[in-house]
CSV table of C-alpha atoms in Angstrom, one decimal:
chain,number,residue,atom,x,y,z
A,65,MET,CA,8.2,10.0,13.9
A,66,LYS,CA,11.1,8.8,12.3
A,67,HIS,CA,12.0,9.1,8.4
A,68,ILE,CA,13.5,7.1,5.9
A,69,LYS,CA,14.5,7.5,2.4
A,70,LEU,CA,12.9,5.9,-0.6
A,71,ARG,CA,15.5,6.2,-2.9
A,72,ASP,CA,15.9,10.2,-2.6
A,73,LEU,CA,12.2,10.6,-1.4
A,74,ASP,CA,12.1,11.6,2.1
A,75,VAL,CA,9.0,9.9,3.9
A,76,SER,CA,7.6,9.1,7.3
A,77,ARG,CA,8.7,5.7,8.4
A,78,ILE,CA,4.8,4.9,8.7
A,79,GLY,CA,2.2,6.2,6.0
A,80,LEU,CA,-1.1,6.0,5.6
A,81,GLY,CA,-3.2,4.1,3.2
A,82,THR,CA,-6.8,5.8,2.4
A,83,MET,CA,-8.3,3.2,0.1
A,84,GLY,CA,-10.7,1.6,2.8
A,85,MET,CA,-12.0,5.4,3.3
A,86,SER,CA,-13.8,4.9,0.3
A,87,PHE,CA,-13.9,1.6,-1.3
A,88,ALA,CA,-13.6,-2.3,-0.9
A,89,TYR,CA,-13.9,-2.6,3.0
A,90,THR,CA,-16.8,-3.2,5.1
A,91,GLY,CA,-18.2,0.7,6.1
A,92,ALA,CA,-16.2,2.2,3.3
A,93,GLY,CA,-17.6,5.9,2.4
A,94,ALA,CA,-20.2,5.8,5.4
A,95,ASP,CA,-18.3,8.5,7.1
A,96,ASP,CA,-16.1,10.9,5.4
A,97,ALA,CA,-16.2,13.2,8.1
A,98,GLU,CA,-14.2,11.0,10.2
A,99,SER,CA,-12.1,9.9,7.4
A,100,ILE,CA,-10.9,13.5,6.9
A,101,ARG,CA,-10.4,13.7,10.7
A,102,THR,CA,-8.2,10.5,10.3
A,103,ILE,CA,-6.1,11.8,7.8
A,104,HIS,CA,-5.7,15.2,9.8
A,105,ARG,CA,-4.7,13.5,13.0
A,106,ALA,CA,-2.2,11.4,10.7
A,107,LEU,CA,-0.6,14.5,9.7
A,108,ASP,CA,-0.4,16.0,13.4
A,109,LEU,CA,1.5,12.9,14.5
A,110,GLY,CA,4.1,13.2,11.5
A,111,VAL,CA,2.7,11.0,9.1
A,112,THR,CA,3.7,12.6,5.4
A,113,LEU,CA,3.2,9.6,3.1
A,114,VAL,CA,-0.4,9.6,2.0
A,115,ASP,CA,-1.3,6.9,-0.5
A,116,THR,CA,-4.5,6.9,-3.0
A,117,ALA,CA,-5.3,5.8,-6.3
A,118,GLU,CA,-7.7,7.2,-8.9
A,119,ILE,CA,-9.3,3.2,-9.0
A,120,TYR,CA,-10.6,3.7,-5.3
A,121,GLY,CA,-14.0,4.5,-5.7
A,122,PRO,CA,-13.3,4.8,-8.6
A,123,PHE,CA,-12.3,8.6,-8.2
A,124,THR,CA,-13.9,9.1,-4.8
A,125,ASN,CA,-10.8,8.4,-2.6
A,126,GLU,CA,-8.9,10.9,-4.3
A,127,ALA,CA,-11.4,13.8,-3.8
A,128,LEU,CA,-11.5,12.8,-0.4
A,129,VAL,CA,-7.9,13.1,0.2
A,130,GLY,CA,-7.7,16.3,-1.8
A,131,ARG,CA,-10.5,18.0,0.5
A,132,ALA,CA,-8.7,16.7,3.7
A,133,ILE,CA,-5.1,18.0,2.6
A,134,LYS,CA,-6.5,21.5,1.4
A,135,GLY,CA,-4.7,24.0,2.9
A,136,ARG,CA,-1.6,21.4,4.3
A,137,ARG,CA,-0.6,20.4,1.0
A,138,ASP,CA,3.3,20.8,1.7
A,139,GLU,CA,3.0,18.7,4.7
A,140,VAL,CA,1.9,15.6,2.4
A,141,VAL,CA,3.9,13.2,0.5
A,142,LEU,CA,1.1,12.8,-1.8
A,143,ALA,CA,1.2,9.1,-3.7
A,144,THR,CA,-1.6,8.2,-6.3
A,145,LYS,CA,-1.8,5.5,-9.1
A,146,PHE,CA,-2.7,5.0,-12.5
A,147,GLY,CA,-3.5,2.2,-14.8
A,148,MET,CA,-6.5,0.0,-13.3
A,149,PHE,CA,-9.1,2.4,-15.3
A,150,SER,CA,-9.2,2.9,-19.0
A,151,HIS,CA,-10.5,6.0,-19.7
A,152,ALA,CA,-11.0,4.8,-23.5
A,153,GLY,CA,-13.9,3.1,-22.5
A,154,GLY,CA,-12.8,-0.1,-20.7
A,155,GLY,CA,-13.3,1.6,-17.5
A,156,ALA,CA,-12.8,0.3,-13.8
A,157,GLY,CA,-10.7,-2.9,-13.7
A,158,THR,CA,-9.1,-2.5,-17.2
A,159,LEU,CA,-5.3,-2.5,-17.3
A,160,ASP,CA,-4.5,0.5,-19.3
A,161,SER,CA,-1.1,2.2,-19.1
A,162,SER,CA,-0.9,3.3,-22.7
A,163,PRO,CA,0.8,7.1,-23.0
A,164,ALA,CA,-2.5,8.6,-23.6
A,165,ASN,CA,-4.7,6.8,-20.7
A,166,ILE,CA,-1.9,8.1,-18.5
A,167,ARG,CA,-2.2,11.4,-19.6
A,168,THR,CA,-6.0,11.8,-19.1
A,169,ALA,CA,-5.6,9.9,-15.5
A,170,VAL,CA,-3.2,12.5,-14.3
A,171,GLU,CA,-5.0,15.5,-15.3
A,172,GLY,CA,-8.1,13.8,-13.5
A,173,SER,CA,-5.6,13.0,-10.3
A,174,LEU,CA,-4.5,16.3,-10.2
A,175,ARG,CA,-7.9,18.2,-10.3
A,176,ARG,CA,-9.6,15.7,-7.8
A,177,LEU,CA,-6.5,16.3,-5.5
A,178,GLY,CA,-6.5,19.7,-5.6
A,179,THR,CA,-2.7,20.2,-6.4
A,180,ASP,CA,-0.2,21.1,-9.2
A,181,ARG,CA,1.9,18.1,-8.8
A,182,ILE,CA,1.9,14.5,-7.3
A,183,ASP,CA,4.8,13.2,-5.8
A,184,LEU,CA,5.0,9.6,-6.3
A,185,TYR,CA,3.1,8.5,-9.4
A,186,TYR,CA,2.8,4.6,-9.5
A,187,GLN,CA,1.7,2.4,-11.9
A,188,HIS,CA,-1.0,0.5,-10.3
A,189,ARG,CA,-0.6,-2.9,-12.0
A,190,VAL,CA,1.6,-3.7,-15.1
A,191,ASP,CA,0.0,-3.6,-18.3
A,192,PRO,CA,0.7,-6.5,-20.6
A,193,HIS,CA,-0.5,-4.8,-23.8
A,194,THR,CA,1.9,-1.7,-23.5
A,195,PRO,CA,5.5,-1.9,-23.1
A,196,ILE,CA,7.1,-0.7,-19.7
A,197,GLU,CA,9.4,1.6,-21.7
A,198,HIS,CA,6.3,3.3,-23.3
A,199,THR,CA,4.6,3.7,-19.7
A,200,VAL,CA,7.9,4.9,-17.9
A,201,GLY,CA,9.0,7.2,-20.7
A,202,THR,CA,5.4,9.0,-20.5
A,203,VAL,CA,5.6,9.3,-16.8
A,204,ALA,CA,9.0,10.9,-17.2
A,205,GLU,CA,7.6,13.2,-19.2
A,206,LEU,CA,5.2,14.4,-16.6
A,207,VAL,CA,8.3,14.6,-14.3
A,208,ALA,CA,9.9,16.9,-17.0
A,209,GLU,CA,6.7,19.0,-17.1
A,210,GLY,CA,6.7,19.1,-13.2
A,211,LYS,CA,3.3,17.3,-12.6
A,212,VAL,CA,5.0,14.3,-11.4
A,213,ARG,CA,8.0,14.1,-8.8
A,214,HIS,CA,9.0,10.5,-8.6
A,215,ILE,CA,8.1,7.7,-10.4
A,216,GLY,CA,6.9,4.5,-9.0
A,217,LEU,CA,5.6,1.0,-9.8
A,218,SER,CA,3.2,-1.4,-8.2
A,219,GLU,CA,3.3,-5.5,-8.0
A,220,ALA,CA,5.9,-5.5,-10.8
A,221,GLY,CA,8.4,-8.3,-11.2
A,222,VAL,CA,12.0,-8.3,-11.1
A,223,ALA,CA,12.1,-8.0,-15.1
A,224,THR,CA,9.7,-5.1,-15.3
A,225,ILE,CA,11.4,-3.3,-12.8
A,226,ARG,CA,15.0,-3.7,-14.4
A,227,ARG,CA,13.5,-2.5,-17.7
A,228,ALA,CA,11.7,0.3,-16.1
A,229,HIS,CA,14.3,2.0,-14.1
A,230,ALA,CA,16.7,1.9,-17.4
A,231,VAL,CA,14.4,4.3,-18.9
A,232,HIS,CA,14.0,6.6,-15.7
A,233,PRO,CA,14.9,5.8,-12.1
A,234,VAL,CA,12.0,4.3,-10.2
A,235,THR,CA,11.8,5.8,-6.6
A,236,ALA,CA,9.5,3.1,-4.8
A,237,LEU,CA,7.8,-0.1,-5.5
A,238,GLN,CA,4.4,-0.7,-3.6
A,239,SER,CA,3.6,-4.4,-3.3
A,240,GLU,CA,1.8,-6.2,-0.5
A,241,TYR,CA,4.2,-7.5,2.2
A,242,SER,CA,3.3,-8.6,5.8
A,243,LEU,CA,4.2,-11.3,8.4
A,244,TRP,CA,2.1,-13.5,6.1
A,245,THR,CA,2.7,-12.2,2.5
A,246,ARG,CA,6.5,-12.4,2.3
A,247,ASP,CA,6.6,-13.1,-1.6
A,248,PRO,CA,8.8,-9.9,-2.3
A,249,GLU,CA,11.6,-11.3,0.1
A,250,LEU,CA,13.0,-13.7,-2.5
A,251,ALA,CA,13.8,-11.8,-5.3
A,252,VAL,CA,12.2,-8.3,-5.4
A,253,LEU,CA,13.8,-6.8,-2.3
A,254,PRO,CA,17.4,-7.9,-3.2
A,255,LEU,CA,16.8,-6.4,-6.6
A,256,LEU,CA,15.4,-2.8,-5.1
A,257,ARG,CA,18.4,-2.7,-3.1
A,258,GLU,CA,20.8,-3.2,-5.8
A,259,LEU,CA,19.4,-0.6,-7.6
A,260,ARG,CA,18.5,1.5,-4.4
A,261,ILE,CA,14.5,1.3,-5.0
A,262,GLY,CA,12.6,2.0,-1.9
A,263,PHE,CA,9.6,-0.2,-0.8
A,264,VAL,CA,6.3,0.7,0.2
A,265,ALA,CA,4.3,-2.1,1.9
A,266,TYR,CA,0.4,-2.4,1.3
A,267,SER,CA,-1.7,-4.3,3.4
A,268,PRO,CA,1.0,-4.5,6.0
A,269,LEU,CA,-1.7,-5.9,8.8
A,270,GLY,CA,-3.0,-8.4,6.4
A,271,ARG,CA,-6.1,-6.5,5.4
A,272,GLY,CA,-6.9,-6.3,9.2
A,273,PHE,CA,-6.6,-10.2,9.8
A,274,LEU,CA,-3.2,-9.9,11.7
A,275,THR,CA,-4.7,-7.4,14.6
A,276,GLY,CA,-6.7,-10.3,15.9
A,277,LYS,CA,-10.1,-8.1,15.5
A,278,ILE,CA,-11.5,-10.2,12.7
A,279,ARG,CA,-12.7,-13.4,14.4
A,280,SER,CA,-15.4,-14.3,12.0
A,281,THR,CA,-16.8,-13.7,8.2
A,282,GLU,CA,-19.8,-12.6,9.5
A,283,GLN,CA,-18.0,-9.5,10.4
A,284,LEU,CA,-17.6,-8.5,6.8
A,285,ASP,CA,-20.7,-7.1,4.7
A,286,ALA,CA,-21.3,-8.3,1.0
A,287,THR,CA,-19.5,-5.2,-0.3
A,288,ASP,CA,-16.2,-6.1,1.5
A,289,PHE,CA,-13.7,-7.6,-1.1
A,290,ARG,CA,-12.4,-9.7,1.7
A,291,ALA,CA,-15.2,-11.8,1.0
A,292,THR,CA,-13.6,-13.4,-2.0
A,293,ASN,CA,-10.1,-13.6,-0.6
A,294,PRO,CA,-9.0,-17.3,-0.1
A,295,ARG,CA,-7.4,-16.5,3.3
A,296,PHE,CA,-10.7,-15.2,4.5
A,297,THR,CA,-13.0,-17.7,3.4
A,298,GLY,CA,-14.0,-21.4,5.0
A,299,GLU,CA,-11.6,-23.6,6.4
A,300,ASN,CA,-8.6,-21.4,5.6
A,301,PHE,CA,-10.3,-18.5,7.5
A,302,GLN,CA,-10.4,-20.9,10.5
A,303,ARG,CA,-6.8,-22.4,10.1
A,304,ASN,CA,-5.6,-18.7,9.8
A,305,LEU,CA,-6.9,-17.8,13.1
A,306,SER,CA,-4.1,-19.4,14.8
A,307,ILE,CA,-1.4,-17.0,12.8
A,308,ALA,CA,-3.4,-13.8,14.7
A,309,ASP,CA,-3.3,-15.6,18.3
A,310,GLU,CA,0.3,-16.3,17.8
A,311,VAL,CA,0.8,-12.5,16.8
A,312,GLU,CA,-1.4,-11.5,19.8
A,313,ALA,CA,0.6,-13.8,22.3
A,314,ILE,CA,3.8,-11.8,21.1
A,315,ALA,CA,2.2,-8.5,21.4
A,316,ALA,CA,1.2,-9.5,25.2
A,317,GLU,CA,5.0,-10.1,25.7
A,318,VAL,CA,6.1,-6.5,24.1
A,319,GLY,CA,3.3,-4.7,25.9
A,320,ALA,CA,1.8,-3.6,22.7
A,321,THR,CA,-1.2,-4.5,20.2
A,322,PRO,CA,-0.9,-6.8,17.3
A,323,ALA,CA,-1.2,-4.4,14.8
A,324,GLN,CA,1.9,-2.5,16.5
A,325,VAL,CA,3.8,-6.1,16.3
A,326,ALA,CA,3.1,-6.5,12.5
A,327,LEU,CA,4.3,-2.7,11.8
A,328,ALA,CA,7.5,-3.4,14.1
A,329,TRP,CA,8.3,-6.3,12.6
A,330,LEU,CA,7.8,-4.9,9.0
A,331,LEU,CA,10.3,-1.9,10.2
A,332,ALA,CA,13.0,-4.4,11.3
A,333,GLN,CA,13.1,-5.3,7.8
A,334,GLY,CA,15.0,-2.5,6.7
A,335,ASP,CA,15.3,1.3,6.6
A,336,ASP,CA,14.1,1.4,3.1
A,337,ILE,CA,10.7,0.0,3.7
A,338,ALA,CA,7.6,2.1,4.5
A,339,PRO,CA,4.4,0.5,5.5
A,340,ILE,CA,1.5,2.1,4.6
A,341,PRO,CA,-1.5,0.8,7.1
A,342,GLY,CA,-4.8,1.5,6.1
A,343,THR,CA,-7.6,2.7,8.6
A,344,LYS,CA,-10.6,5.3,8.5
A,345,ARG,CA,-10.5,6.1,12.1
A,346,VAL,CA,-8.6,8.4,14.4
A,347,SER,CA,-7.9,5.7,17.3
A,348,ARG,CA,-6.4,3.4,14.6
A,349,VAL,CA,-4.2,6.0,13.1
A,350,GLY,CA,-2.8,6.8,16.5
A,351,GLU,CA,-2.2,3.1,17.3
A,352,ASN,CA,-0.5,2.3,14.0
A,353,THR,CA,1.8,5.3,14.2
A,354,ALA,CA,3.0,4.4,17.6
A,355,ALA,CA,4.5,1.2,16.2
A,356,ASP,CA,7.1,3.6,15.2
A,357,ARG,CA,8.2,3.4,19.0
A,358,VAL,CA,8.1,-0.6,19.3
A,359,GLU,CA,11.1,-2.3,19.8
A,360,LEU,CA,11.2,-6.4,19.0
A,361,THR,CA,14.0,-8.5,20.8
A,362,ASN,CA,15.9,-11.0,18.1
A,363,GLU,CA,13.9,-13.8,19.8
A,364,GLN,CA,10.4,-12.2,19.2
A,365,ILE,CA,11.7,-11.2,15.2
A,366,ASP,CA,12.6,-15.0,15.0
A,367,LYS,CA,9.2,-16.5,16.2
A,368,LEU,CA,7.2,-14.0,14.2
A,369,ASN,CA,9.5,-15.3,11.1
A,370,ASN,CA,8.3,-18.6,11.6
A,371,LEU,CA,4.6,-18.0,12.2
A,372,THR,CA,2.3,-20.9,10.9
A,373,PRO,CA,2.1,-20.3,7.0
A,374,PRO,CA,-1.1,-18.9,6.0
A,375,ALA,CA,-3.7,-21.2,4.1
A,376,GLY,CA,-4.9,-20.0,0.9
A,377,ASP,CA,-3.5,-17.0,-1.6
A,378,HIS,CA,-3.2,-13.7,-0.8
A,379,HIS,CA,-5.6,-12.3,-3.5
A,380,ASN,CA,-8.3,-14.1,-5.5
A,381,GLU,CA,-7.5,-15.4,-8.8
A,382,GLN,CA,-8.5,-12.4,-10.8
A,383,GLN,CA,-6.3,-10.1,-8.8
A,384,MET,CA,-3.4,-13.0,-8.8
A,385,GLN,CA,-3.5,-12.5,-12.5
A,386,MET,CA,-2.7,-8.8,-12.5
A,387,ILE,CA,0.4,-9.3,-10.6
A,388,ASP,CA,3.4,-9.2,-12.6
A,389,ARG,CA,6.0,-12.1,-12.2
């Protein structure tokens, strides 16, 4: 597995997102043993960047990751997030990046993960009620205390990124980026490159849609958050199937899977981008990490750049309101 730098943090070129092992997707939490085997297999294949968050569960995903990396902590660049769970009574889904909440959150994360430090600690979503300077200042104190090594932001806009970076260097921004969600390209990626901030791409496979494996909404159970995602509902879903078909056609040319092509396209966008495809299956982590060896021609990249535009937004209305612009 090749490595890249997120600012000065060395990580595997492809990471592992663990949310779906415990939260949000069909079958989440059904087989923790397989999820732990998946994390172990990822480490065996050279993956170092493992991503979780306190809100995943809440809390159960961090505990799962903690069990999986026990005895292998030094092989992992461990990333987790705070700020979408208010420990002051608001609970899950309440944005709270106040200093007191961060202090409570980090102690819980360290305990569940079974570690004395978090390698990359992200603000999960920008809290409109807490100045970013106060938030980053608090995490900077955790850096000084040795509990956190690097500071990250997630789904932050350009003004917030600049203000945060002025308080303490930001190592990475994590936001959605894929063949069908290219919002960061216009303003965010240029700013990150100006400031030497790395980019971690979540949902690089379009929440599974770009793999071509999801052909009907009946494949999603009632607990699956994609059931409210505009791209997975109604006429939008039917229209978007053509995108999966276009990716599959290029995959046939390359001799790879659609998932590998989608990841290879992201890797071709720069050596400062680390996608974190999520899976809870050993077989899929092997497939995803093999994308590191897929080479696309300029013609194939051009075709992928010009896929049919997706129908529908990439989050539901409530989730879109949490994205900083």
